[in-house]
C-alpha positions as YAML, in Angstrom:
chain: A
units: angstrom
residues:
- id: 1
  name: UNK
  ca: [36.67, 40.82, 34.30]
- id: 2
  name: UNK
  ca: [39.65, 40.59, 31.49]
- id: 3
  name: UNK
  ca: [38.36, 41.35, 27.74]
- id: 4
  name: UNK
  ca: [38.77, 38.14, 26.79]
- id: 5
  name: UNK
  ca: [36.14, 36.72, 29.42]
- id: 6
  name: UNK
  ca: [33.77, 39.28, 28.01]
- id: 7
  name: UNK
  ca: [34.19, 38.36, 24.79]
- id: 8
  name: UNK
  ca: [33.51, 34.49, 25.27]
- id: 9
  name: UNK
  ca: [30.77, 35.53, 27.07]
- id: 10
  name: UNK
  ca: [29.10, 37.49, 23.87]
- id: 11
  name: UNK
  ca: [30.15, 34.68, 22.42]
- id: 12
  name: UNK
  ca: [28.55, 31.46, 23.48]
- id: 13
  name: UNK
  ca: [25.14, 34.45, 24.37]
- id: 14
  name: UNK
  ca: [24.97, 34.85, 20.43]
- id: 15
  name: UNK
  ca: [25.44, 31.00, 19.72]
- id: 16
  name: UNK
  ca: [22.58, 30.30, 21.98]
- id: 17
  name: UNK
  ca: [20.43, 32.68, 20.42]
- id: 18
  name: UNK
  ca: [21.34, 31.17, 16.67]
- id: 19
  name: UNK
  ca: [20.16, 27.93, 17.56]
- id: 20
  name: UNK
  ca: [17.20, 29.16, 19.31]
- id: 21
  name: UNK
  ca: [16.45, 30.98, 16.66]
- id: 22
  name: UNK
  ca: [16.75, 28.48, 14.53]
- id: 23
  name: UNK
  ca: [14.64, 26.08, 15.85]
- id: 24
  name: UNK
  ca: [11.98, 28.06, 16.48]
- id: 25
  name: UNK
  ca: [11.93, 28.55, 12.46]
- id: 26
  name: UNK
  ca: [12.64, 24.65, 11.78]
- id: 27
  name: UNK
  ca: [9.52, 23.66, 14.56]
- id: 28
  name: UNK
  ca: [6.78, 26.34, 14.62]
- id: 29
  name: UNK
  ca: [5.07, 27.13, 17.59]
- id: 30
  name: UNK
  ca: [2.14, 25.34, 19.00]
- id: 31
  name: UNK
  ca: [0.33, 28.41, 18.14]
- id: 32
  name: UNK
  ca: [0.28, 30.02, 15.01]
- id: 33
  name: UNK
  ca: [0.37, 33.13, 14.19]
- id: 34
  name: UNK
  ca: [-2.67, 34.95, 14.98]
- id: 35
  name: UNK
  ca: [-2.55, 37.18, 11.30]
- id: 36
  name: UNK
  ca: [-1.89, 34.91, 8.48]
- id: 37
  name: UNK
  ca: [0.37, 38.25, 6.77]
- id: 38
  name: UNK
  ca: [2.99, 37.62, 9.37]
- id: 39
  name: UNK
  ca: [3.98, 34.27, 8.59]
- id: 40
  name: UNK
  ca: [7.69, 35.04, 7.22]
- id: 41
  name: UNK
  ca: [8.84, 38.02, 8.71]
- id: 42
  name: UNK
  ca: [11.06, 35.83, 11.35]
- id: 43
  name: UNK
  ca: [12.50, 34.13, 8.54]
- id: 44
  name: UNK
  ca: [11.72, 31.10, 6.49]
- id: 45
  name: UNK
  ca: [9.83, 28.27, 7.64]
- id: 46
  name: UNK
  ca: [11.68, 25.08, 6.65]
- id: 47
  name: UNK
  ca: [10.11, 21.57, 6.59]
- id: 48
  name: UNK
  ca: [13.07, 18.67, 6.22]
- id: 49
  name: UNK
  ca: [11.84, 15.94, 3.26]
- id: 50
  name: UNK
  ca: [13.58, 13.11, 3.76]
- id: 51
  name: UNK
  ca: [13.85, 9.75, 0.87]
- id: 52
  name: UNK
  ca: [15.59, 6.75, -0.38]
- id: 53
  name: UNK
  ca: [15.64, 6.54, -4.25]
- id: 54
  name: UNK
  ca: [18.09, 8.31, -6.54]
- id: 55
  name: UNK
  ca: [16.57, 12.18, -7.62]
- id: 56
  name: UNK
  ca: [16.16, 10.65, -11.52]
- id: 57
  name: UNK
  ca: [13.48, 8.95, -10.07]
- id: 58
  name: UNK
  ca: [9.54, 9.69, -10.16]
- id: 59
  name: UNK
  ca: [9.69, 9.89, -6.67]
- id: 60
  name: UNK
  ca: [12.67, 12.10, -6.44]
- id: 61
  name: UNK
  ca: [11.26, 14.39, -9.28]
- id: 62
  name: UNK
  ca: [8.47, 14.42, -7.37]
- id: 63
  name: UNK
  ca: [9.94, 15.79, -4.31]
- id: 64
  name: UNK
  ca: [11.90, 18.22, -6.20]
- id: 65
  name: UNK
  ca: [8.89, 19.60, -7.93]
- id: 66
  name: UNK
  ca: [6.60, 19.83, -4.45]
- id: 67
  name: UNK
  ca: [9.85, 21.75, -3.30]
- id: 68
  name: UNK
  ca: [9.68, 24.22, -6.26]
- id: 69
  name: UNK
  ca: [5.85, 24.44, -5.97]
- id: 70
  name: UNK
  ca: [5.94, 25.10, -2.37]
- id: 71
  name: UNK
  ca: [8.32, 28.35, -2.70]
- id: 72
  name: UNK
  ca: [6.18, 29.45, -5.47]
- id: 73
  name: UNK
  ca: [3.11, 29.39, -3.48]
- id: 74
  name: UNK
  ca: [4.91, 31.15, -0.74]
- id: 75
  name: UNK
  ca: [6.58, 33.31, -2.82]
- id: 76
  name: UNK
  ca: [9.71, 31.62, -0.90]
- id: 77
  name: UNK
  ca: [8.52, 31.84, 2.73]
- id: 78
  name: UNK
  ca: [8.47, 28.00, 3.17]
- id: 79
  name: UNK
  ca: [10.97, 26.08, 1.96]
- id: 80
  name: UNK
  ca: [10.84, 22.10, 1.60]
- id: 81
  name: UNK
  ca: [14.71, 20.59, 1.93]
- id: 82
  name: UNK
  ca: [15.03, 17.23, 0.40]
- id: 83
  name: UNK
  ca: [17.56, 14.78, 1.33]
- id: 84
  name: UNK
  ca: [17.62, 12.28, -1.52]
- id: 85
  name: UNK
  ca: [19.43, 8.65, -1.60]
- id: 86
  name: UNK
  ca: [18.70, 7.61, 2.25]
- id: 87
  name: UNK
  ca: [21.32, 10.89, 3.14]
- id: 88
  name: UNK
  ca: [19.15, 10.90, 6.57]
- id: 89
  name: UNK
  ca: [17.97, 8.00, 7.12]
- id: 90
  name: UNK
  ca: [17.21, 4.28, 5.46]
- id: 91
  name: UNK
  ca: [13.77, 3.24, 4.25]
- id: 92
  name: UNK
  ca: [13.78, 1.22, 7.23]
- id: 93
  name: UNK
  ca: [14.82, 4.32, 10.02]
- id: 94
  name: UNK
  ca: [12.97, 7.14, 8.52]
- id: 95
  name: UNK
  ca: [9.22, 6.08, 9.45]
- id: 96
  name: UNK
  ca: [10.95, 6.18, 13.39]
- id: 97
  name: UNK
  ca: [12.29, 9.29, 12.53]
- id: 98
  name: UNK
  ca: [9.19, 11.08, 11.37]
- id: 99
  name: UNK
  ca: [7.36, 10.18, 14.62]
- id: 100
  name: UNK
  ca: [10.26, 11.84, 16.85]
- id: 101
  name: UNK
  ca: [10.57, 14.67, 14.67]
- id: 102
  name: UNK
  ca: [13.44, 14.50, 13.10]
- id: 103
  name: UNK
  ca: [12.06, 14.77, 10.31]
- id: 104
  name: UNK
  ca: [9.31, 16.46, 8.94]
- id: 105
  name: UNK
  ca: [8.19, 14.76, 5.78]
- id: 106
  name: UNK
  ca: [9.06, 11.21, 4.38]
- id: 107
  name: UNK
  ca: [7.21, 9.15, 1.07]
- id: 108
  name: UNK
  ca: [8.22, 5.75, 2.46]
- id: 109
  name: UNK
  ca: [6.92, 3.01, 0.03]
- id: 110
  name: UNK
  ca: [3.69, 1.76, 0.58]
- id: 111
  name: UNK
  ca: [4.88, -2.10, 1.05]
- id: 112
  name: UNK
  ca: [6.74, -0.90, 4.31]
- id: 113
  name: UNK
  ca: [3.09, 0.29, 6.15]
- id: 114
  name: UNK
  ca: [1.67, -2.85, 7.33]
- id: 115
  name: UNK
  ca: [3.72, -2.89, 9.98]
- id: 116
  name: UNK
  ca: [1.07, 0.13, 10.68]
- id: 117
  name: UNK
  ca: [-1.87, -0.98, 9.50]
- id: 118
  name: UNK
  ca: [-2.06, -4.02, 7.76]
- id: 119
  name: UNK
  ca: [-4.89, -2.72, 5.25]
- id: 120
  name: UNK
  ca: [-2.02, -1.33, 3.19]
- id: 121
  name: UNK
  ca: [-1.32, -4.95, 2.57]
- id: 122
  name: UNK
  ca: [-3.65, -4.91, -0.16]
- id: 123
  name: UNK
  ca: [-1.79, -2.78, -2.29]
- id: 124
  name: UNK
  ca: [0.88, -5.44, -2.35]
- id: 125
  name: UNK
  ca: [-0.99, -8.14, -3.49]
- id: 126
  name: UNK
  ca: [0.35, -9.84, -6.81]
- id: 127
  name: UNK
  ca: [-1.27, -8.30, -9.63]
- id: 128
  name: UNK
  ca: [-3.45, -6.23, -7.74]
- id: 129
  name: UNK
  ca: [-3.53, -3.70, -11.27]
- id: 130
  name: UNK
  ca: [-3.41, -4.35, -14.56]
- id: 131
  name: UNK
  ca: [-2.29, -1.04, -15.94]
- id: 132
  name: UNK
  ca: [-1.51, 2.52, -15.19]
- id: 133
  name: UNK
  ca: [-4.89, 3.73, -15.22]
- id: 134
  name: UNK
  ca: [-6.33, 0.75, -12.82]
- id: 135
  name: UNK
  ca: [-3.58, 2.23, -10.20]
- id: 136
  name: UNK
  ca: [-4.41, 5.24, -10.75]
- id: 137
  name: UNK
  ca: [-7.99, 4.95, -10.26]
- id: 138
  name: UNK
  ca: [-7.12, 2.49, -7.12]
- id: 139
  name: UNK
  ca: [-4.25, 4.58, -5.23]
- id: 140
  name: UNK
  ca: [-6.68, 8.20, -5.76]
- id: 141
  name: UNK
  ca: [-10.18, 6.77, -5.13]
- id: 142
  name: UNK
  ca: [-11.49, 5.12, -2.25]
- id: 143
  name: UNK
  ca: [-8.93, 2.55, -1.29]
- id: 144
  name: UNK
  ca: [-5.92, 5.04, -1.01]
- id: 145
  name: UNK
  ca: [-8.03, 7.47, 0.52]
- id: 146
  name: UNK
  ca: [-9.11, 4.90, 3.59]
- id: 147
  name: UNK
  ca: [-5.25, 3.38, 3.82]
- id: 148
  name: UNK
  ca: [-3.76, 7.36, 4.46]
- id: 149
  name: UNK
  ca: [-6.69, 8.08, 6.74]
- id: 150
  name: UNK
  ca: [-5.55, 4.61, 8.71]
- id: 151
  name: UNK
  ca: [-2.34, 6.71, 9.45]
- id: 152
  name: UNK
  ca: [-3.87, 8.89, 11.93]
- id: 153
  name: UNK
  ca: [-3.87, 6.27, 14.97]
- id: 154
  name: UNK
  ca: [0.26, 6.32, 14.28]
- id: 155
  name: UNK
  ca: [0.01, 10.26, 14.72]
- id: 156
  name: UNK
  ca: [0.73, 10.71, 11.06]
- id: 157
  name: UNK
  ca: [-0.72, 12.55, 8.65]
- id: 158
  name: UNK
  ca: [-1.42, 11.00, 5.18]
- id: 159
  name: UNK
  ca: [-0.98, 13.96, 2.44]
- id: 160
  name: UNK
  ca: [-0.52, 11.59, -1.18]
- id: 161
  name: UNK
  ca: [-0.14, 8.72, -3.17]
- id: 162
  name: UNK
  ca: [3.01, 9.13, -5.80]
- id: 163
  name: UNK
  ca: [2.86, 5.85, -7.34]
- id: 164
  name: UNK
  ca: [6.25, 4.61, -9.24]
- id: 165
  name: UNK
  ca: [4.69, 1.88, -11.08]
- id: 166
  name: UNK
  ca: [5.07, -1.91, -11.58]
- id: 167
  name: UNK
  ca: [7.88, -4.11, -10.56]
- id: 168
  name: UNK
  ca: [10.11, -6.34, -12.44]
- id: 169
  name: UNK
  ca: [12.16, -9.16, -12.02]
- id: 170
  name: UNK
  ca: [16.15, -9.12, -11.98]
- id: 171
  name: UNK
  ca: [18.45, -12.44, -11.54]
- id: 172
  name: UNK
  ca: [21.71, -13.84, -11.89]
- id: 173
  name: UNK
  ca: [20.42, -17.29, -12.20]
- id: 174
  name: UNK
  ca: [19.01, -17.99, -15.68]
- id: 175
  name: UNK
  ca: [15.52, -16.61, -17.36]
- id: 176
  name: UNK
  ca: [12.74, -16.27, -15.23]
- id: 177
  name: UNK
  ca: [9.53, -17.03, -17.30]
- id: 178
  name: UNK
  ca: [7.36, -19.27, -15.19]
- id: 179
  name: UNK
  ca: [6.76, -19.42, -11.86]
- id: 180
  name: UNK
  ca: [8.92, -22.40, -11.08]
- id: 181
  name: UNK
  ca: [11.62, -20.74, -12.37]
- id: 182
  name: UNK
  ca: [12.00, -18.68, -8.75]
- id: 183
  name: UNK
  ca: [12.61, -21.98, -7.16]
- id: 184
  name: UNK
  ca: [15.63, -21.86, -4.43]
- id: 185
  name: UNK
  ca: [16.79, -18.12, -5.90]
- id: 186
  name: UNK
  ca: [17.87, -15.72, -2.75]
- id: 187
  name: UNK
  ca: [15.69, -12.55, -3.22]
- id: 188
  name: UNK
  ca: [16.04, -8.99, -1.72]
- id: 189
  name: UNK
  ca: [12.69, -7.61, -1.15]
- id: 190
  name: UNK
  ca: [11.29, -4.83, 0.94]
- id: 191
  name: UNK
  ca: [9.98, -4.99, 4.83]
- id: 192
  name: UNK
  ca: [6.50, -6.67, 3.66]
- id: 193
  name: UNK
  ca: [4.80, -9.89, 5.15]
- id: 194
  name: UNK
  ca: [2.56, -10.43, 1.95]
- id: 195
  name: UNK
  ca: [5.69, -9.96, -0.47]
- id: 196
  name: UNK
  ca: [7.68, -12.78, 1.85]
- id: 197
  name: UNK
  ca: [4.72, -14.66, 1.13]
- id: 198
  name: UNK
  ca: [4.72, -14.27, -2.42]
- id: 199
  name: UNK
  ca: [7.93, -15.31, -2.86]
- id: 200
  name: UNK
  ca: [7.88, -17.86, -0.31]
- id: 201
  name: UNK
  ca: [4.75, -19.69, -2.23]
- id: 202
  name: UNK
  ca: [7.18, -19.83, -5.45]
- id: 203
  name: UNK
  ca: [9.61, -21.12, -3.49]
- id: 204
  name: UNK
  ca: [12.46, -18.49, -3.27]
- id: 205
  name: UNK
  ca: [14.31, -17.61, -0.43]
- id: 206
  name: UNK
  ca: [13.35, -13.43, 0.84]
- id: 207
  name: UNK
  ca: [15.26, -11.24, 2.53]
- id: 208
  name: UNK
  ca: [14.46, -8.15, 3.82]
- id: 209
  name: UNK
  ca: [16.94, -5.74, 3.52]
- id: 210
  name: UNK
  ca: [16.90, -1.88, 2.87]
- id: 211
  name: UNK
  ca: [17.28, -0.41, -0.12]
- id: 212
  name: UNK
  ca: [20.83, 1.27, -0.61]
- id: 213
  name: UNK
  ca: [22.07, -2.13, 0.34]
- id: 214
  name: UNK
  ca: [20.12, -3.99, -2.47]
- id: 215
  name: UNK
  ca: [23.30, -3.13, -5.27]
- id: 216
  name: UNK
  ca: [25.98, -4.39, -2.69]
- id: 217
  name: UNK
  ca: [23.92, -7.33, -1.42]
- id: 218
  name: UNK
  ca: [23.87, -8.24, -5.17]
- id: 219
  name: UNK
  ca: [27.55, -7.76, -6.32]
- id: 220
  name: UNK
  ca: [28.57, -9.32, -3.88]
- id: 221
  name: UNK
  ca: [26.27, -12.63, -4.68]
- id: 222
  name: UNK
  ca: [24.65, -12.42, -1.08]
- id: 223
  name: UNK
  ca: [21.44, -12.74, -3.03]
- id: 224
  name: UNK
  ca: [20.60, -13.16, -6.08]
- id: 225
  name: UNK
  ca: [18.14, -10.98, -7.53]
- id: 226
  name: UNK
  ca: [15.71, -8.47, -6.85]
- id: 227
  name: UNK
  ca: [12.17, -7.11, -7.45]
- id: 228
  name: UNK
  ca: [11.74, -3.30, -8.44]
- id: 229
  name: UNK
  ca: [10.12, -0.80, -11.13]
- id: 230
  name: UNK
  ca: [12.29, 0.26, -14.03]
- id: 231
  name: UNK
  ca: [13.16, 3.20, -12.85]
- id: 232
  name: UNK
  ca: [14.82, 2.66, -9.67]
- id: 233
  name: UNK
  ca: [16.47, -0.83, -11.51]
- id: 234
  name: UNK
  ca: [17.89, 2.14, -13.61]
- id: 235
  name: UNK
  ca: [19.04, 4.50, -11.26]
- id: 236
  name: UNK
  ca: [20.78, 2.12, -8.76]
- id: 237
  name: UNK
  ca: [22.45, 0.57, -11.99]
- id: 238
  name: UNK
  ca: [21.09, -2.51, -10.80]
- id: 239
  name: UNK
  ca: [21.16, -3.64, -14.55]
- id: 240
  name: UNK
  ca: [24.77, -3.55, -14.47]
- id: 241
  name: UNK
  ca: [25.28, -6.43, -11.79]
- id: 242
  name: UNK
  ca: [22.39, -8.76, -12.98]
- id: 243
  name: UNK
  ca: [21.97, -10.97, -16.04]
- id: 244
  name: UNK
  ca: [18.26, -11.47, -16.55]
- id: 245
  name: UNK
  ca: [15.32, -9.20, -16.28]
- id: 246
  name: UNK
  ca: [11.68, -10.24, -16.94]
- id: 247
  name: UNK
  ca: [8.97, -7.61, -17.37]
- id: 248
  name: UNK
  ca: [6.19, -9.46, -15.13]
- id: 249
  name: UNK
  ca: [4.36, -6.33, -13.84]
- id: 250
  name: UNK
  ca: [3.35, -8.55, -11.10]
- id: 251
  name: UNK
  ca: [2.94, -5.84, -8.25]
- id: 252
  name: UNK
  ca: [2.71, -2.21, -7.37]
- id: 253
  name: UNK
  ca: [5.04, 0.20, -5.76]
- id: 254
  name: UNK
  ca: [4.54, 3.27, -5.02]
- id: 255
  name: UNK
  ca: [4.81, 5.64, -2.12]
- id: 256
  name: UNK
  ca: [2.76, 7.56, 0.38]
- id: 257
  name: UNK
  ca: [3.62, 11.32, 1.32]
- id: 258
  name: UNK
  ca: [3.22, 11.76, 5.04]
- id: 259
  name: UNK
  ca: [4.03, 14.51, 7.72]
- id: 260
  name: UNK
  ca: [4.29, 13.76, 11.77]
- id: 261
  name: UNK
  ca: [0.54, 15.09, 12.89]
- id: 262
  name: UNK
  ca: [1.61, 17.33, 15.52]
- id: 263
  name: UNK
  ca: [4.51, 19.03, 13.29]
- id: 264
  name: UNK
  ca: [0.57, 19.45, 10.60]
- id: 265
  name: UNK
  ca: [-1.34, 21.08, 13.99]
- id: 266
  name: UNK
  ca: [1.47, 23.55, 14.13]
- id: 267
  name: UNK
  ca: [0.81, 25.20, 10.96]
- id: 268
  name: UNK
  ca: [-1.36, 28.11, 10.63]
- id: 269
  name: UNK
  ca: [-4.36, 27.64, 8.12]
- id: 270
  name: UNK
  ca: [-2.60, 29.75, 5.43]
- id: 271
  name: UNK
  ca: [0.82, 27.39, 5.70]
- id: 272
  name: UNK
  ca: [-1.67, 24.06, 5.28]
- id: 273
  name: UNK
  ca: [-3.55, 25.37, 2.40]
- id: 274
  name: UNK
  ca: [-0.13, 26.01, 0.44]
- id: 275
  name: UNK
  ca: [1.20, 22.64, 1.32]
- id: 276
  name: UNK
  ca: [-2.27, 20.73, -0.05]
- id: 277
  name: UNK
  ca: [-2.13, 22.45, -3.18]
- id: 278
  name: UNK
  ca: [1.02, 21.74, -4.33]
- id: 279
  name: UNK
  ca: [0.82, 18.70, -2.92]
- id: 280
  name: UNK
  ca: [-2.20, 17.97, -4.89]
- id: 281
  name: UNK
  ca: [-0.47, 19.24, -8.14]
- id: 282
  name: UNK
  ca: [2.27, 17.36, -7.75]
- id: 283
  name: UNK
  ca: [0.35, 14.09, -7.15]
- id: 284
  name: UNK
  ca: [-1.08, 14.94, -10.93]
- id: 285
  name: UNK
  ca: [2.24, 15.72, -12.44]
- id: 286
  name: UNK
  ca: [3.55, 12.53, -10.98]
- id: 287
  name: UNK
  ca: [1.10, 10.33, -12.14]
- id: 288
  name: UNK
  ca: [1.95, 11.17, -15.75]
- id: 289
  name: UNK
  ca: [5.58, 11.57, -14.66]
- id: 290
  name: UNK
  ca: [6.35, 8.20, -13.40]
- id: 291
  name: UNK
  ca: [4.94, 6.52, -16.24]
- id: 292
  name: UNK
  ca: [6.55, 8.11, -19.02]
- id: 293
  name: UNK
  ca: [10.08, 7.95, -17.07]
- id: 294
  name: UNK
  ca: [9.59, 4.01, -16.34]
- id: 295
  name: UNK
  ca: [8.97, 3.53, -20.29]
- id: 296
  name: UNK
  ca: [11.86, 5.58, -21.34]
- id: 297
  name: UNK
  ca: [14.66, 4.26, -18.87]
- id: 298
  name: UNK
  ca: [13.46, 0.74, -20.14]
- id: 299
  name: UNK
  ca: [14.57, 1.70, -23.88]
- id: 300
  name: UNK
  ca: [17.85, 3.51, -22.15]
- id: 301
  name: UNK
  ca: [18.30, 0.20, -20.47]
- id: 302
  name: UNK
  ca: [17.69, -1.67, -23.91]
- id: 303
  name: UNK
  ca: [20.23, 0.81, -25.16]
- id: 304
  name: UNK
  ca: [22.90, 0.33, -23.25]
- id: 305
  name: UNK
  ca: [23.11, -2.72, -21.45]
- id: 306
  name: UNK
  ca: [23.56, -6.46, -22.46]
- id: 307
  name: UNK
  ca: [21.21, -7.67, -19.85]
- id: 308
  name: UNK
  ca: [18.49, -10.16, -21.01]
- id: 309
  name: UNK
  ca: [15.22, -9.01, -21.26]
- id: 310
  name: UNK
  ca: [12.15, -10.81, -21.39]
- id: 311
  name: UNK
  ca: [8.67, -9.56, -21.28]
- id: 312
  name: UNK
  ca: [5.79, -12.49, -20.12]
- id: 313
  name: UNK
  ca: [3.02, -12.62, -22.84]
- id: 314
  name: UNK
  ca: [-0.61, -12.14, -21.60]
- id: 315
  name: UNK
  ca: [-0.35, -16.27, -21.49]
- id: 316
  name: UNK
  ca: [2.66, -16.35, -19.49]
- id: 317
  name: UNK
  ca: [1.52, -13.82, -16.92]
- id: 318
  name: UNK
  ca: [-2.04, -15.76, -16.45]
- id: 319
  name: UNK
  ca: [0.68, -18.72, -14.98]
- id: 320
  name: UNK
  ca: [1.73, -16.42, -12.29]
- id: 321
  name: UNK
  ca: [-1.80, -15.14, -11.41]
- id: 322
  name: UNK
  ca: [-3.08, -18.85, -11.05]
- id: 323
  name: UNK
  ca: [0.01, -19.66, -9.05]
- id: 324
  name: UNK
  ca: [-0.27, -16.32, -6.39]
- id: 325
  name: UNK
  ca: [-3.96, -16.71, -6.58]
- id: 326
  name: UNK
  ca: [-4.24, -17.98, -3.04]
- id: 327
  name: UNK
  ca: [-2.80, -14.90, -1.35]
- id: 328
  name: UNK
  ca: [-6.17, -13.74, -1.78]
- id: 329
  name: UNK
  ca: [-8.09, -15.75, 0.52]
- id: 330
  name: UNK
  ca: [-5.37, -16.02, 2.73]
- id: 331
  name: UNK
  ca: [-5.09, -12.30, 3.52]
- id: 332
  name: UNK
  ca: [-8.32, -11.11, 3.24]
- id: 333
  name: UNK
  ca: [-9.60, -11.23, 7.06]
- id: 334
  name: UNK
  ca: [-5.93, -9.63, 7.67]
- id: 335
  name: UNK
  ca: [-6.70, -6.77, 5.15]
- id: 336
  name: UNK
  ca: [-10.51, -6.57, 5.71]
- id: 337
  name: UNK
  ca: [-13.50, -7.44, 3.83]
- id: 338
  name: UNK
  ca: [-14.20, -3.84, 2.87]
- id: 339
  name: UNK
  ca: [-10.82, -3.19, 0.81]
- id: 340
  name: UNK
  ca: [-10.88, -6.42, -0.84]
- id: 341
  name: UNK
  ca: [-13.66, -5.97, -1.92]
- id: 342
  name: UNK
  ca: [-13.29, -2.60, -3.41]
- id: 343
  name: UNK
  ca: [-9.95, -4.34, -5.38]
- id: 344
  name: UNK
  ca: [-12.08, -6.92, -6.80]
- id: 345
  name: UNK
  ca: [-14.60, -4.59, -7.76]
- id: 346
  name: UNK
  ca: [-11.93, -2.36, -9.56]
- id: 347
  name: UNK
  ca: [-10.14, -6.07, -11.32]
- id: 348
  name: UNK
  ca: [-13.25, -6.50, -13.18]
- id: 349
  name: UNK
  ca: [-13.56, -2.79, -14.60]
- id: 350
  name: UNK
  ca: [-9.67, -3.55, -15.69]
- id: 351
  name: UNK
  ca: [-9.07, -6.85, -16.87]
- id: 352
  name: UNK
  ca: [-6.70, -9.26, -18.18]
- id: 353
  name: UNK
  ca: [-7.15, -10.42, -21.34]
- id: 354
  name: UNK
  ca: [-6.11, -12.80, -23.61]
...
């Protein structure tokens, strides 16, 4: 055999062992290892984290910070890899893509998981909270804990809520203070039948769309506006191609941290217990996170930008509540007596008032 046969041979042997190799460290083994002390000494295992939103954002801090957790915990065994800005896959891909693998962690917004399980329709319910606390107490108690444990039939496993916060209102067409004021306006919105319905029953025109198209879809006048929390309104630079922004807090957004169930299985006990606790101190730091961000990219927004602002009084606000009020009744037997109930019992403990 000539030398230069051999040596393709060597070749394409070592290539095959590479990728072996390095896919045995990217998908662990059914089995773990039987002695928790030898996790590591094949090399690092590595667990792809895959989102949408830009990395200034309380859900791409929040990543980041898991990340940096994680290798603490491990002291740098495990490594989380985040791939910010939809650099995988879209909001509308990646739940696909955690399912086959491809993936091994995504935080897809909640709005997007009733095409699970339609309980997590009740977190998109107009003015479902009032104020931080109320979604804290809401996303971390029983209601958030019974939508991630509805995951399981879809072979995922729920870790967290990281909520963002409330949405606002952006539009090239005029102020938006009442309701009527939506009337015939072309909306982006995210993959949700209740939020079609919301906008529907104020008579604007919703289109679901992903969103890294949103700021193209806008410049380009295919719609003309937008809902969305401050944050991501400031890190898309949506500001910069709209006129008008009203501060209506009329709905929640937030995410929910999830890993493919079988890709969970495959980790030894030690690997789990790492994950859950930094998971569970991130989900802390996040919660004070993502509000203080959200107030101080409003005033950066003030700041800099000439679009109009305006923030509904308490008056103002009690339009839009009588007006979406219906959504209620109508979506209850989809959403189920149980977590409806639990909402209403946590709107009276935080209330509107005048």
């Amino acid at each position: 055999m000539k030398k230069s046969s051999i040596a393709v041979l060597f070749l394409s042997i070592s290539i095959v062992l590479v990728v072996y190799l390095g896919y045995q460290n990217l998908f662990p083994q059914a089995e773990p290892p039987y002695d928790d002390d030898q996790e590591g000494l094949n090399g690092q295992l590595i667990f792809k984290f895959s989102h949408v939103v830009a990395e200034n954002t309380p859900k791409g801090q929040a990543a980041a910070k898991f990340a940096e957790l994680v290798d603490e915990k491990s002291n740098g065994t495990i490594q989380i890899v985040v791939f910010p800005n939809g650099s995988l896959y879209s909001d509308i891909e990646e739940i696909n893509a955690l399912k086959d693998e491809q993936v091994h962690m995504i935080a897809p917004s909640t709005s997007k998981l009733d095409m699970l399980s339609p309980e997590w329709g009740v977190l998109d319910l107009p003015f479902a909270f009032s104020e931080y606390d109320a979604i804290t107490e809401g996303v971390h108690g029983p209601i958030g804990e019974k939508l991630l444990q509805s995951l399981q039939k879809e072979g995922i496993k729920g870790l967290a809520h990281w909520p963002n916060g409330f949405k606002q209102i952006t539009t090239n067409k005029g102020p938006v203070i009442s309701p009527e004021d939506l009337a015939g306006q072309n909306f982006r919105i995210m993959q949700s039948k209740i939020i079609q319905a919301q906008f529907g029953m104020l008579g604007a025109i919703a289109q679901q769309e992903s969103f890294n198209s949103t700021f193209k879809l806008i410049e380009e006048g295919k719609v003309d506006g937008e809902e969305n929390t401050i944050s991501n309104i400031y890190s898309r630079k949506f500001y910069t191609v709209q006129k008008h922004m009203t501060i209506t807090n009329h709905g929640y957004l937030g995410y929910a941290v999830m890993m493919n169930q079988d890709v969970w299985d495959r980790q030894s006990n030690n690997t789990q217990q790492i994950l859950l606790e930094a998971m569970e101190e991130t989900t802390a730091w996040n919660d004070e996170n993502a509000q203080k961000l959200n107030e101080e990219q409003l005033a950066l927004i003030k700041e800099n930008s000439s679009i109009e602002i305006h923030e509904l009084s308490q008056a103002e606000q009690r339009q839009w509540m009588e007006r979406l009020k219906p959504l209620y009744e109508e979506y209850e037997e989809i959403i189920g007596q149980e977590l409806m109930e639990e909402l209403q019992e946590l709107k009276k403990r935080y209330t509107y008032e005048d």
